[in-house]
CSV table of C-alpha atoms and ligand atoms in Angstrom, one decimal:
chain,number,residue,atom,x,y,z
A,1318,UNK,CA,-81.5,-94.5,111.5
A,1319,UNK,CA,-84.7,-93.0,111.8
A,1320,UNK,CA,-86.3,-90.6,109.1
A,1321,UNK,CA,-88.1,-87.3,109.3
A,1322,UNK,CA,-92.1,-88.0,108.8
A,1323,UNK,CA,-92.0,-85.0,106.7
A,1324,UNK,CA,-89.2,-84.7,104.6
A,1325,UNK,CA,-87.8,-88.0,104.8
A,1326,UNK,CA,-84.2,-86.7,105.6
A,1327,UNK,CA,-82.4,-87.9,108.8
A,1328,UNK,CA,-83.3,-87.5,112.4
A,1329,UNK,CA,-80.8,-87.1,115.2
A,1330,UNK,CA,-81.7,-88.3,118.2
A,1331,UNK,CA,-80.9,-86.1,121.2
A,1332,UNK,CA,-82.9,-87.6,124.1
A,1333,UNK,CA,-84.5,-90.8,125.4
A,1334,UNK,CA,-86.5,-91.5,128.0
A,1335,UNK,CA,-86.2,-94.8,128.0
A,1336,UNK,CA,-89.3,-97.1,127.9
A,1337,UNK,CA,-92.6,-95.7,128.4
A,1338,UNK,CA,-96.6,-96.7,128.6
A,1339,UNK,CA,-99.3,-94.7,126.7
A,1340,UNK,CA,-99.3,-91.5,128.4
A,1341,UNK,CA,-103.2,-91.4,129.0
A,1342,UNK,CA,-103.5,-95.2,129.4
A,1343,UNK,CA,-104.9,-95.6,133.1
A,1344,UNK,CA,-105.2,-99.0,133.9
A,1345,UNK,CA,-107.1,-101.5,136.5
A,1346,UNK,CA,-104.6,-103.9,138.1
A,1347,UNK,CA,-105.7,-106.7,136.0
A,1348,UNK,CA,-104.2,-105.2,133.0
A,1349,UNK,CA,-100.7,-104.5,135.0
A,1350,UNK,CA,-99.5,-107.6,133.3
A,1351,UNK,CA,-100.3,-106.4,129.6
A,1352,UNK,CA,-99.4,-103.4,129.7
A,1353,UNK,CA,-98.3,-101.7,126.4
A,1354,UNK,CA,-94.6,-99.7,126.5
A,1355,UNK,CA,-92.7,-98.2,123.9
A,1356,UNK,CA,-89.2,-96.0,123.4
A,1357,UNK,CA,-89.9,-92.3,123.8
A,1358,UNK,CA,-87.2,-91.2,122.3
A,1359,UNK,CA,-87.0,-87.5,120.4
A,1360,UNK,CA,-84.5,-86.1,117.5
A,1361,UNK,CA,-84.1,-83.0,115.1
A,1362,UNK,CA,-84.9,-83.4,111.3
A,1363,UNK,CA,-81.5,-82.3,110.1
A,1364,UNK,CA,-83.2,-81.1,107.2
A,1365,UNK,CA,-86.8,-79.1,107.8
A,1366,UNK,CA,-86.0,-78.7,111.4
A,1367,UNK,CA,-89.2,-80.6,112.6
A,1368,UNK,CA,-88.8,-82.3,116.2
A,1369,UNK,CA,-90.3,-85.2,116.6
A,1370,UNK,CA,-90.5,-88.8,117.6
A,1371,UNK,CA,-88.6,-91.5,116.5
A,1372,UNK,CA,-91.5,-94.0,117.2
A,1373,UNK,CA,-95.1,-93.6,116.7
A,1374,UNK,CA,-98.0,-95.2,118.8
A,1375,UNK,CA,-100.5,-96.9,117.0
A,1376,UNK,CA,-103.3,-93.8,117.0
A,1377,UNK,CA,-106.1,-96.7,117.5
A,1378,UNK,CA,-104.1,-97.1,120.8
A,1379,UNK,CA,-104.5,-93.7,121.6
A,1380,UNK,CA,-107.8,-92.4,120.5
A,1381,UNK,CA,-110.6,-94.7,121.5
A,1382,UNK,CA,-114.0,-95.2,123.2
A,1383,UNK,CA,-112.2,-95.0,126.3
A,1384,UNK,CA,-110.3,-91.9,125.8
A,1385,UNK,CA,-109.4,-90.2,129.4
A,1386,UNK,CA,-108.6,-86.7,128.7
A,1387,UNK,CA,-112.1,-83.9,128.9
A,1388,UNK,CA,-111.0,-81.0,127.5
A,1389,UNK,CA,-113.6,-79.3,129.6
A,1390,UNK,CA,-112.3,-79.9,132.6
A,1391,UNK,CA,-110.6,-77.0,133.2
A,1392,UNK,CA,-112.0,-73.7,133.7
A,1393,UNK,CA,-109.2,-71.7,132.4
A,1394,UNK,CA,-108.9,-73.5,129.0
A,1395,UNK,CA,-112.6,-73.2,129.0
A,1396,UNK,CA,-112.2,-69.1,129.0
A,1397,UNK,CA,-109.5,-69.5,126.9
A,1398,UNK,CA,-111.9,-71.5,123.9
A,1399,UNK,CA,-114.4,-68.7,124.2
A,1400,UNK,CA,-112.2,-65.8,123.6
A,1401,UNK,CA,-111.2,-67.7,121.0
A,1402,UNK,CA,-113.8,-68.2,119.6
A,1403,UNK,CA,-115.0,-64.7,119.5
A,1404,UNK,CA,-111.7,-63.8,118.1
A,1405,UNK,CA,-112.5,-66.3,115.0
A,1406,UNK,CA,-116.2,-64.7,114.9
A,1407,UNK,CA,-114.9,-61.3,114.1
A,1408,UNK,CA,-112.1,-61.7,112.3
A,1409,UNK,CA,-113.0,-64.4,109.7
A,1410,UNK,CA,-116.7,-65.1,109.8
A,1411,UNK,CA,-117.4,-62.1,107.2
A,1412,UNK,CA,-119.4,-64.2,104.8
A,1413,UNK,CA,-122.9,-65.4,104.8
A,1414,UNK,CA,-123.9,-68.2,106.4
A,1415,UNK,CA,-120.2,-69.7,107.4
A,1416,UNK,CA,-119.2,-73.1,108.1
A,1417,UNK,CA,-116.4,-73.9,111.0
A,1418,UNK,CA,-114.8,-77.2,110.8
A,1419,UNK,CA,-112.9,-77.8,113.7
A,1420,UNK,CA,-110.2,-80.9,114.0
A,1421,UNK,CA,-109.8,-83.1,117.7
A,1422,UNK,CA,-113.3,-81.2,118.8
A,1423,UNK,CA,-113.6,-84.0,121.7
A,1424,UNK,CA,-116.1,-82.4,124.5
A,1425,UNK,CA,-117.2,-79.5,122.6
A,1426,UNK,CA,-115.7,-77.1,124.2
A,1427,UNK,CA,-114.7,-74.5,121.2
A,1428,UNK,CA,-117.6,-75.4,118.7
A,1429,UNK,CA,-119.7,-74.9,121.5
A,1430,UNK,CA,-119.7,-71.2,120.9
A,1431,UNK,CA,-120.6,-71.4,117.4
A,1432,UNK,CA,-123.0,-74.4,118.0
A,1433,UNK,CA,-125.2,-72.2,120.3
A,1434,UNK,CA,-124.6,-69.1,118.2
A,1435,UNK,CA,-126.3,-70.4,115.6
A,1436,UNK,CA,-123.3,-70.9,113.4
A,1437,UNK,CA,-122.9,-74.2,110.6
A,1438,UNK,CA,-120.4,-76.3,112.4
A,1439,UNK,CA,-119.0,-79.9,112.3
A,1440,UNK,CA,-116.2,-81.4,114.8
A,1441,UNK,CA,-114.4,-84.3,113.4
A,1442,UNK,CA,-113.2,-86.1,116.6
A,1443,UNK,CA,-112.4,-89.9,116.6
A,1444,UNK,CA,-112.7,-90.4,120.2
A,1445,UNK,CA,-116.3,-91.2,120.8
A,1446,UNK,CA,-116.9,-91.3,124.1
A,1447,UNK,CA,-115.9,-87.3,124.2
A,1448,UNK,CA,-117.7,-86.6,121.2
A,1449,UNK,CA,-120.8,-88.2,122.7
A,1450,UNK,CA,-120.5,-85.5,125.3
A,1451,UNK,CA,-120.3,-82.7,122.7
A,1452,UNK,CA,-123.2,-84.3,120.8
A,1453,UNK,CA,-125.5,-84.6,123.6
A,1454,UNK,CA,-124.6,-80.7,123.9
A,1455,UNK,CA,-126.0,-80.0,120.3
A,1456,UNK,CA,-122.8,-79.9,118.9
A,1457,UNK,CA,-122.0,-81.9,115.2
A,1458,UNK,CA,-120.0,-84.2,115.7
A,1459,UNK,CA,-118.7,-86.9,113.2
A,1460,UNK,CA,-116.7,-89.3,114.8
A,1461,UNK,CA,-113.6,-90.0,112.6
A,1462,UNK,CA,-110.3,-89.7,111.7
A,1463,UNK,CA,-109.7,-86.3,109.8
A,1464,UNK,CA,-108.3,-87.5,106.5
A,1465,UNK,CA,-109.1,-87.1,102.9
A,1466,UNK,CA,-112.3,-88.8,102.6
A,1467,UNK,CA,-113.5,-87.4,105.4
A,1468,UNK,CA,-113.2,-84.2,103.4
A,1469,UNK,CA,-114.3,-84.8,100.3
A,1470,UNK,CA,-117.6,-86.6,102.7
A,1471,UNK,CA,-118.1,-82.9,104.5
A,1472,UNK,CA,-117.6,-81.0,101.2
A,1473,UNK,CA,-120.1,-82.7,99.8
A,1474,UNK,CA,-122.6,-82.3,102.1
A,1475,UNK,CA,-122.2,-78.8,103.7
A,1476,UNK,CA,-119.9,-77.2,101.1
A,1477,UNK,CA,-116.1,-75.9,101.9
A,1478,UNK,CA,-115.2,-74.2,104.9
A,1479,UNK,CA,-114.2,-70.9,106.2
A,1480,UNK,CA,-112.2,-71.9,108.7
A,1481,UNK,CA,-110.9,-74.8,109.9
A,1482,UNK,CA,-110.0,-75.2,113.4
A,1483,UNK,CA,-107.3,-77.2,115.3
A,1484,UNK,CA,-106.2,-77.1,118.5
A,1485,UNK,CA,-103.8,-79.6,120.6
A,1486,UNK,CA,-104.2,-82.1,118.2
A,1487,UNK,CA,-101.8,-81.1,114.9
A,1488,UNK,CA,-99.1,-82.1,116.9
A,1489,UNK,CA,-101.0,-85.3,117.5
A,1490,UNK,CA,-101.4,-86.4,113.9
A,1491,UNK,CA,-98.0,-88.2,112.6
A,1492,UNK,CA,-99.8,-87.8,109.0
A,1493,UNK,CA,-99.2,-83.8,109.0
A,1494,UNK,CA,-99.3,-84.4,104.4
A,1495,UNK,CA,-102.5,-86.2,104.6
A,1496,UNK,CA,-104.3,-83.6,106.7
A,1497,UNK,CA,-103.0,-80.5,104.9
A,1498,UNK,CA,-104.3,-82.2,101.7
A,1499,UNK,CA,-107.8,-82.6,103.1
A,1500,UNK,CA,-107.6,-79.2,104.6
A,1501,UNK,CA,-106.8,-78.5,100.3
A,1502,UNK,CA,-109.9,-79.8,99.8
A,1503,UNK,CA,-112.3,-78.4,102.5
A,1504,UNK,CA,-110.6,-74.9,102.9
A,1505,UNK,CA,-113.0,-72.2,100.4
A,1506,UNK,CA,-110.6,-70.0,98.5
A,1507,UNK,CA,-110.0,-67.1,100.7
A,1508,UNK,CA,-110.4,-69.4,104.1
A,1509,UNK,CA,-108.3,-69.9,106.8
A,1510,UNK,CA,-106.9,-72.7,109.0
A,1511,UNK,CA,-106.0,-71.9,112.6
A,1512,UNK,CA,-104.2,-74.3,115.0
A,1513,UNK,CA,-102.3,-74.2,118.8
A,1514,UNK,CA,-100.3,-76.1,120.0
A,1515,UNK,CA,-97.5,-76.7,122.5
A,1516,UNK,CA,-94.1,-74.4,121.2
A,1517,UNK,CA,-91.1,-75.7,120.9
A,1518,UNK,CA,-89.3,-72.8,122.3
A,1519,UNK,CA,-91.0,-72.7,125.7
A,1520,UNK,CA,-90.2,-76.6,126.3
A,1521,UNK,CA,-86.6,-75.7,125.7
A,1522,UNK,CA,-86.7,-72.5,127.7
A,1523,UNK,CA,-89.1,-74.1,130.7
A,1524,UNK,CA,-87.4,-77.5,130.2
A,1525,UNK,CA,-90.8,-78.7,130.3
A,1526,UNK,CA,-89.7,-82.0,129.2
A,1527,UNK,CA,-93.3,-83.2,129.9
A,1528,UNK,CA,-95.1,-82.4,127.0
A,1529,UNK,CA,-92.7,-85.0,125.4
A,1530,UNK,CA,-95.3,-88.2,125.4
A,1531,UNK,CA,-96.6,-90.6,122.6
A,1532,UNK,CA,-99.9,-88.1,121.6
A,1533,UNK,CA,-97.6,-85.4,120.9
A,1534,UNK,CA,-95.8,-86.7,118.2
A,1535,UNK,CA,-94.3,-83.3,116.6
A,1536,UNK,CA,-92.8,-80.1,118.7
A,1537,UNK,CA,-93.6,-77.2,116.2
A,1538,UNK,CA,-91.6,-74.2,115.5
A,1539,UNK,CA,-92.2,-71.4,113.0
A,1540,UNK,CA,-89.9,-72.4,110.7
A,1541,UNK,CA,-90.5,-75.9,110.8
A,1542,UNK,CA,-94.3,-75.5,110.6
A,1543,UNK,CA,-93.5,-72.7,107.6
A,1544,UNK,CA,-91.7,-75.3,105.9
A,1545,UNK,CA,-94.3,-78.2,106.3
A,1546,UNK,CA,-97.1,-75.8,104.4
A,1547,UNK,CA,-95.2,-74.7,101.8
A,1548,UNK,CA,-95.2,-78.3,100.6
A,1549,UNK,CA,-98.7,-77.7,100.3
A,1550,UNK,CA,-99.2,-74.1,98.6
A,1551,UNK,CA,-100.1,-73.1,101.9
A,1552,UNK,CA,-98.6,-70.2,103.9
A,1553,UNK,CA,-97.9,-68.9,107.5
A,1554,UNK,CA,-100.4,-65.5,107.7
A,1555,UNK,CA,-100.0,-65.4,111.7
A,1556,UNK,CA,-98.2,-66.9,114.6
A,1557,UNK,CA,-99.8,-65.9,118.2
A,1558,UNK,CA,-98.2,-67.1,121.5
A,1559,UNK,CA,-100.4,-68.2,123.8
A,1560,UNK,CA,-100.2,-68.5,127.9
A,1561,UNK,CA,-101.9,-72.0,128.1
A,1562,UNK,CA,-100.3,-75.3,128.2
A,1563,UNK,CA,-97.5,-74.1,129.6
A,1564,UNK,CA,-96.7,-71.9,126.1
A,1565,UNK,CA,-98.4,-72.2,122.9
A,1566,UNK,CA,-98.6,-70.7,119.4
A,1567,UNK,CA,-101.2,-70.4,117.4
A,1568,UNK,CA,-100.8,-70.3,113.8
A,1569,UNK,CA,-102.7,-69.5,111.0
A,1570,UNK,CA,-102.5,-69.7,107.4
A,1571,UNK,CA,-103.8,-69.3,104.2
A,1572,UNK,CA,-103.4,-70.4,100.5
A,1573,UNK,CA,-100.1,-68.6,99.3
A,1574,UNK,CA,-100.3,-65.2,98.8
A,1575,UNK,CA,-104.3,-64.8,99.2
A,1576,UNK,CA,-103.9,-62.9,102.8
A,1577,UNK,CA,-100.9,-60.4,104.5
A,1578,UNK,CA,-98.6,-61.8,105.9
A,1579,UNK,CA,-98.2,-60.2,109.8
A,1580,UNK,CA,-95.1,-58.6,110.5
A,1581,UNK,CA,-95.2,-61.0,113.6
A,1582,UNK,CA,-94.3,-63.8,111.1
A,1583,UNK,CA,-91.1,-62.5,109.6
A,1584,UNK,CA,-89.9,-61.3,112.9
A,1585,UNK,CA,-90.6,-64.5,115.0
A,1586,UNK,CA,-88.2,-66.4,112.7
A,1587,UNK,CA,-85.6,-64.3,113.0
A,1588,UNK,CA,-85.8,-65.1,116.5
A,1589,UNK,CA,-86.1,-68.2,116.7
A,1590,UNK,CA,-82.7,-68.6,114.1
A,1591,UNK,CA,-81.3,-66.1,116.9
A,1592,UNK,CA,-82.4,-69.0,119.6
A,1593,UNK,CA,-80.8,-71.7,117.2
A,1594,UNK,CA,-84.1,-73.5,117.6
A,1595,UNK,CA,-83.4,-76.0,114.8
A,1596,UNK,CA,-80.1,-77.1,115.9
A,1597,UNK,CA,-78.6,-79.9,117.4
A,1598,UNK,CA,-76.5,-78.4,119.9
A,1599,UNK,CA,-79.5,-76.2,121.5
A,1600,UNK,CA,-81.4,-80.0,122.3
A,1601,UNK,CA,-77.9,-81.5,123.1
A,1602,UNK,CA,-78.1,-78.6,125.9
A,1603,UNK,CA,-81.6,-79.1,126.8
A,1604,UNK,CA,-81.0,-82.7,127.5
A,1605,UNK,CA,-78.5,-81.8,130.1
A,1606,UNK,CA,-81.3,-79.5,131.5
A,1607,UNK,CA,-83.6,-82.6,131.4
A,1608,UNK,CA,-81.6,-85.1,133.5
A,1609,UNK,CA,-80.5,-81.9,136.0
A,1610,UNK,CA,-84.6,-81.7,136.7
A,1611,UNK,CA,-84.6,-85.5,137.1
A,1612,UNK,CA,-82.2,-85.4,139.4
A,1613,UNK,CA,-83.0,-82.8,141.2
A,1614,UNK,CA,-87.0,-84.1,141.6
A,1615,UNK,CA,-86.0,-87.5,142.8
A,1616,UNK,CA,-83.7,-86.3,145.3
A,1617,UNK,CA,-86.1,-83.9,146.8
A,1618,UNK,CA,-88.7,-86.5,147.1
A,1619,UNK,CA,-86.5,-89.3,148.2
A,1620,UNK,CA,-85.6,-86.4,151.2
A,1621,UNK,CA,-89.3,-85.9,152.2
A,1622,UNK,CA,-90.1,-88.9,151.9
A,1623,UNK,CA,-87.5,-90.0,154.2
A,1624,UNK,CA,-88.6,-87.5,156.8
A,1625,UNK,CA,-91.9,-89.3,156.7
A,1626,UNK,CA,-93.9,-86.4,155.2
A,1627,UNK,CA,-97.0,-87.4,153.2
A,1628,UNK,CA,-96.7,-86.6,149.2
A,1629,UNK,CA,-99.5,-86.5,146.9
A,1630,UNK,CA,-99.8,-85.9,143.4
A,1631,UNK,CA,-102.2,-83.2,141.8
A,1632,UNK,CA,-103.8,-83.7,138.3
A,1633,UNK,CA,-103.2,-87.2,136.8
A,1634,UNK,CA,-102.2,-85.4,133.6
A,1635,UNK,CA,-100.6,-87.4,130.4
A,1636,UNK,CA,-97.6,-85.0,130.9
A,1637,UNK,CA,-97.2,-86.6,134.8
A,1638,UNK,CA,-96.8,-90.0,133.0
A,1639,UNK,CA,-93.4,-88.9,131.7
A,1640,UNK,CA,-91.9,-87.5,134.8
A,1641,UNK,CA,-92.9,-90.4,137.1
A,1642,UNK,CA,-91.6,-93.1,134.9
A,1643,UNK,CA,-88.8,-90.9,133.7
A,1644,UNK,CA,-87.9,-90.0,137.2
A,1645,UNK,CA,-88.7,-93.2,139.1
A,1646,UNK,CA,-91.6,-91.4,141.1
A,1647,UNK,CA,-93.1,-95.1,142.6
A,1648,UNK,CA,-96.1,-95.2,145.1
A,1649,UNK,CA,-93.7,-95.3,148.0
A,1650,UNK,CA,-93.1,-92.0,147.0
A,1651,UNK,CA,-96.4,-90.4,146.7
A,1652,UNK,CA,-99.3,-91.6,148.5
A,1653,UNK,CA,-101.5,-91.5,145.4
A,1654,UNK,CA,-102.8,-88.8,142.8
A,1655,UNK,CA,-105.8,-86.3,143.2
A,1656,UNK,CA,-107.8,-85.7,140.1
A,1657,UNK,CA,-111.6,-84.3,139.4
A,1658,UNK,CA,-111.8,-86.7,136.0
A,1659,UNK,CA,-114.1,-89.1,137.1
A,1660,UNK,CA,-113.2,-91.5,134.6
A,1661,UNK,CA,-109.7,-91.9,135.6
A,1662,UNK,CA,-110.6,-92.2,139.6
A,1663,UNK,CA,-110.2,-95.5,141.0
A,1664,UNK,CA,-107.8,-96.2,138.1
A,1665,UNK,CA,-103.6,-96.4,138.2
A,1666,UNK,CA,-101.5,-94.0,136.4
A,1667,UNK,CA,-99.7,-95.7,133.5
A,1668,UNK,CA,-95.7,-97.5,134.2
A,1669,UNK,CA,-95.7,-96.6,138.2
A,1670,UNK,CA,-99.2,-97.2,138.9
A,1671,UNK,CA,-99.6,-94.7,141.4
A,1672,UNK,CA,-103.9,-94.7,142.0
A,1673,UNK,CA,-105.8,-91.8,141.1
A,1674,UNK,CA,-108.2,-90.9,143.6
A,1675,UNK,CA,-110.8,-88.4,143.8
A,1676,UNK,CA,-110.4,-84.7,144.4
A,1677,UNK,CA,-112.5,-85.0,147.6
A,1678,UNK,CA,-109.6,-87.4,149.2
A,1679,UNK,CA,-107.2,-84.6,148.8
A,1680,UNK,CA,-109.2,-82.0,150.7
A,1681,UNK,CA,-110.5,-84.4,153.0
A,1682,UNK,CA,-106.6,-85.1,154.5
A,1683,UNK,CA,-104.4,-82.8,153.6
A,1684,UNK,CA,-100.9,-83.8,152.6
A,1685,UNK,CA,-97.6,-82.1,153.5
A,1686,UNK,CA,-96.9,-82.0,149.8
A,1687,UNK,CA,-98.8,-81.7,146.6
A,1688,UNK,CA,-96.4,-82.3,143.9
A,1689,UNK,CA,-98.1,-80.6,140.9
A,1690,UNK,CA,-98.6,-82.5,137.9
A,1691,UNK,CA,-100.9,-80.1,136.7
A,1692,UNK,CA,-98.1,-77.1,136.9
A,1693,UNK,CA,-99.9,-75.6,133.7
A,1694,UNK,CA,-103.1,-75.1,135.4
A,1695,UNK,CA,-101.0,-73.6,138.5
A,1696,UNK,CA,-102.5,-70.3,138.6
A,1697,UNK,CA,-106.0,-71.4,138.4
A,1698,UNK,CA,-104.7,-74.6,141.0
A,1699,UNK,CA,-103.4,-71.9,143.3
A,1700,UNK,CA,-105.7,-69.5,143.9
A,1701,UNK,CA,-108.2,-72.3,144.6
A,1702,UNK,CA,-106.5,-74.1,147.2
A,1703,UNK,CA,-105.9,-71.7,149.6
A,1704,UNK,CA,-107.1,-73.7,152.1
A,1705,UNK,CA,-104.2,-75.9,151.6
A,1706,UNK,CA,-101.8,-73.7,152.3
A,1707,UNK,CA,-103.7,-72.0,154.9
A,1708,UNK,CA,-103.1,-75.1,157.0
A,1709,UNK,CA,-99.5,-75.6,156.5
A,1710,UNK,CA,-99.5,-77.6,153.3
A,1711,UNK,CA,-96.6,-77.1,150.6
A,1712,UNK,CA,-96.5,-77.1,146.9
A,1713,UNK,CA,-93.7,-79.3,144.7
A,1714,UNK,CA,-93.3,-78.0,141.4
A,1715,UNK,CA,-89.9,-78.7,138.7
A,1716,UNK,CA,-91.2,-76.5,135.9
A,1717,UNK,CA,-89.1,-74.4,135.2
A,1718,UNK,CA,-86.9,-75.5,137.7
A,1719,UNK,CA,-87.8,-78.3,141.0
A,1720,UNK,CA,-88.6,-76.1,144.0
A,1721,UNK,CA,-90.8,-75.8,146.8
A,1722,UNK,CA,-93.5,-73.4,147.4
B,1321,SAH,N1,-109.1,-79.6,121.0
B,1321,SAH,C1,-109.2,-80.1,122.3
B,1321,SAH,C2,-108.8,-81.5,122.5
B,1321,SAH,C3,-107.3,-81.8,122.4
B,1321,SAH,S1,-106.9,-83.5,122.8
B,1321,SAH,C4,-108.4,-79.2,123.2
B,1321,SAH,O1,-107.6,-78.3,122.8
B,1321,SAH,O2,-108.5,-79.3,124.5
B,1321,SAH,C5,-106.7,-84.1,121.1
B,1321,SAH,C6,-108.1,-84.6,120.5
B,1321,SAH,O3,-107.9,-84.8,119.1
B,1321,SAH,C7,-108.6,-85.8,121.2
B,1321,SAH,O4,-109.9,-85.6,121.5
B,1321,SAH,C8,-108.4,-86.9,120.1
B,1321,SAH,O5,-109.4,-87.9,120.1
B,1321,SAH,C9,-108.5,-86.1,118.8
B,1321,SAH,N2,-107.7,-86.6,117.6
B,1321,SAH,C10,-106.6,-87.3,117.6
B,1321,SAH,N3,-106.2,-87.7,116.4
B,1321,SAH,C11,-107.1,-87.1,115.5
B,1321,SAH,C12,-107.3,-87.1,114.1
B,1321,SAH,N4,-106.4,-87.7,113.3
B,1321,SAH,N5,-108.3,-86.4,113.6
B,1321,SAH,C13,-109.2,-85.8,114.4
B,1321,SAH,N6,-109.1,-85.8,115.8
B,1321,SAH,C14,-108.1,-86.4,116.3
B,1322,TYD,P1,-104.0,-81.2,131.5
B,1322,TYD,O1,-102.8,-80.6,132.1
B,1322,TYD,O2,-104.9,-80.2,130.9
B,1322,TYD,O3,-103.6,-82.1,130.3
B,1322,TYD,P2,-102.6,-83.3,129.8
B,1322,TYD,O4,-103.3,-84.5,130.1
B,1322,TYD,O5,-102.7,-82.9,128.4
B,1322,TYD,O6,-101.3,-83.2,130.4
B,1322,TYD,O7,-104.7,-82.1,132.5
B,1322,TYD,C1,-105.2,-81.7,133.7
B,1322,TYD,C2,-105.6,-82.8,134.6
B,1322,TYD,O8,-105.6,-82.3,135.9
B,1322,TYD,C3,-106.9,-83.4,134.3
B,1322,TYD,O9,-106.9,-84.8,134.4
B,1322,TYD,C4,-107.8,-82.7,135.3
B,1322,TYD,C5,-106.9,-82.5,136.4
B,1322,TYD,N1,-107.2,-81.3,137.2
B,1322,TYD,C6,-107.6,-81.4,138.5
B,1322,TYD,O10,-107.7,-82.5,139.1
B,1322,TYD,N2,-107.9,-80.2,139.2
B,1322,TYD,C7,-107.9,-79.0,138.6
B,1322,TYD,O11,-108.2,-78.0,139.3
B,1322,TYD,C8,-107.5,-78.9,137.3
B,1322,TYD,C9,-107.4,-77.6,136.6
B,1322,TYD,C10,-107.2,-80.1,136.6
């Protein structure tokens, strides 16, 4: 039976999906044949709580020279980084000359408002062809692994930190004890470590089974995250929700008892007990919800397609990698995928091999359908394409539930 990562008490499993490729992996045809697949399969620690996988990806397989996913691509998130960061500005930059240390940096695009502000910065980000973008920007950026050493390394040069930043990528790290020890060491006394990432209670309540893929190896709650730091003498000061990624909370802590703990904190957990978002029978339910979606996607594609109407897919996101391979979405199906990442045109999506073709190709002949991969992005997807609708074209969409729009 598999163990927690954290605690090392038992896991229950409560859903597979079977066997999947690396969610970002977009491949040429020639690698078809190799192509790397693994059980996505999720459980409940029965102990802390913590959701997670039952088998991890090799991060080397993940995070590479090669790695497909820009944060800057979207203009949303982009708006969203720079409130942010104006957020962290005010509220914890109070001493002089502060240093921001921020965790999975990749493109730049939340340093990037300290960088040009003038502020002492450093982005730790192992995949280097992203980094190389923030670096050409004039952003810091070490490309690494955040562990221990690399700690001790930026301690020694710049001094501690007064905040250390994180965001979309905790959930990424299956070594959660290793990086709260080298936060330990970089953190200044009195600093303060914020991260986002996708909440567990909005996947249950969207059934946005998608953000289940290999990168996201943990689903964070409250309690489970509350648990995970007091193993470290760190505590929970503030949990946020956030619109973006289809739901996210942003959490921020502290050494125990240096800062207040928000009212937000206390009152979120009681919620969440409320939502019985640590037991088995709430992800026994949601696994129902799950296969219901399948169902209900496949069916409605199988019926346009059989009416000979034209699908494509929009956004050739990590999270679309799950739903086609989970619900058997093959190129006969849709036509091919539209995305504006240039290094993933004129690749396949990973398992069904759909191609991902340029933006341009979408406009250029409308479909009847765009099934949207990139449902978090909707509002900023929708308001752009008018034009598609305009001329008769119709959106698919199965978060929260599979309709048409
Ligand atoms: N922070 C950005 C990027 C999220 S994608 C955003 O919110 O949009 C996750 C990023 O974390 C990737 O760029 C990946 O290369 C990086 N990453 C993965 N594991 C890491 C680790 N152990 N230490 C530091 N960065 C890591
Ligand atoms: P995203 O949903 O942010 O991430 P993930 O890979 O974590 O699931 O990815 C959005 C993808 O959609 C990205 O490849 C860029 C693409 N995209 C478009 O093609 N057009 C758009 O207007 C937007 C917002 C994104």
């Amino acid at each position: 039976m598999a163990k927690c990562l954290l605690c090392d008490a038992a896991i229950e499993p409560f859903i597979s999906f079977g066997k999947m490729p690396i969610a970002n992996g977009f491949l040429h045809p020639k690698q078809f044949a190799s192509e790397y697949f693994f059980e996505l399969k999720v459980g409940v620690c029965e102990a802390c709580g913590m959701v997670q996988l039952t088998e991890r990806v090799d991060p080397e397989q993940l995070f590479h020279d090669n790695y497909a996913y820009f944060s800057s691509i979207s203009t949303r998130m982009a708006a969203h980084f720079e409130q942010f960061a104006a957020d962290v500005k005010s509220r914890y930059l109070v001493d002089e000359d502060p240093l921001v240390v921020e965790i999975g940096s990749n493109d730049g695009i939340l340093l990037r408002h300290f960088a040009h502000a003038g502020v002492r910065h450093l982005g730790v980000e192992p995949s280097a062809n992203v980094g190389e973008v923030a670096r050409a920007d004039g952003i810091n950026t070490l490309c690494e692994f955040f562990d221990a050493s690399v700690a001790d390394n930026v301690v020694a040069e710049h001094g501690q930190a007064d905040v250390v930043l994180a965001t979309n990528v905790m959930c990424h790290i299956p070594d959660l004890h290793g990086v709260l020890e080298a936060v330990r060491i970089l953190l200044k006394p009195g600093g303060v470590m914020i991260f986002e990432d996708p909440y567990l209670g909005d996947i249950v309540e969207r059934t946005s089974y998608d953000q289940i893929y290999d990168e996201h190896f943990f689903y964070f709650s409250l309690s489970s995250v509350q648990q995970l730091l007091g193993r470290h003498g760190f505590e929970l000061v503030d949990a946020e929700p956030q619109p973006v990624h289809g739901g996210s909370m942003r959490y921020t802590f502290a050494a125990q008892a240096e800062r207040t703990v928000d009212d937000r904190v206390p009152r979120r957990l009681g919620e969440e007990q409320e939502r019985g978002l640590a037991r088995v029978e709430t992800f026994e339910a949601f696994r129902a919800q799950v296969e219901q979606s399948r169902d209900a996607l496949h069916a409605l594609l199988a019926g346009v397609v059989e009416e000979g109407a034209r699908v494509v897919g929009y956004g050739a996101t990590s999270k679309s990698t799950t739903v086609t391979n989970y619900c058997g979405i093959t190129p006969e199906m849709v036509e091919f995928v539209s995305d504006t990442t240039p290094a993933k045109q004129g690749m396949f999506t990973p398992g069904v091999h759909l191609p991902v073709r340029p933006y341009e190709e979408f406009v250029a002949d409308y479909p009847d359908y765009a099934l949207l991969f990139a449902w978090n992005h909707g509002d900023e997807i929708l308001a752009k394409e008018t034009a598609f609708r305009e001329q008769g074209g119709k959106w698919i969409v199965y978060v929260p539930e599979v309709k048409v729009l």
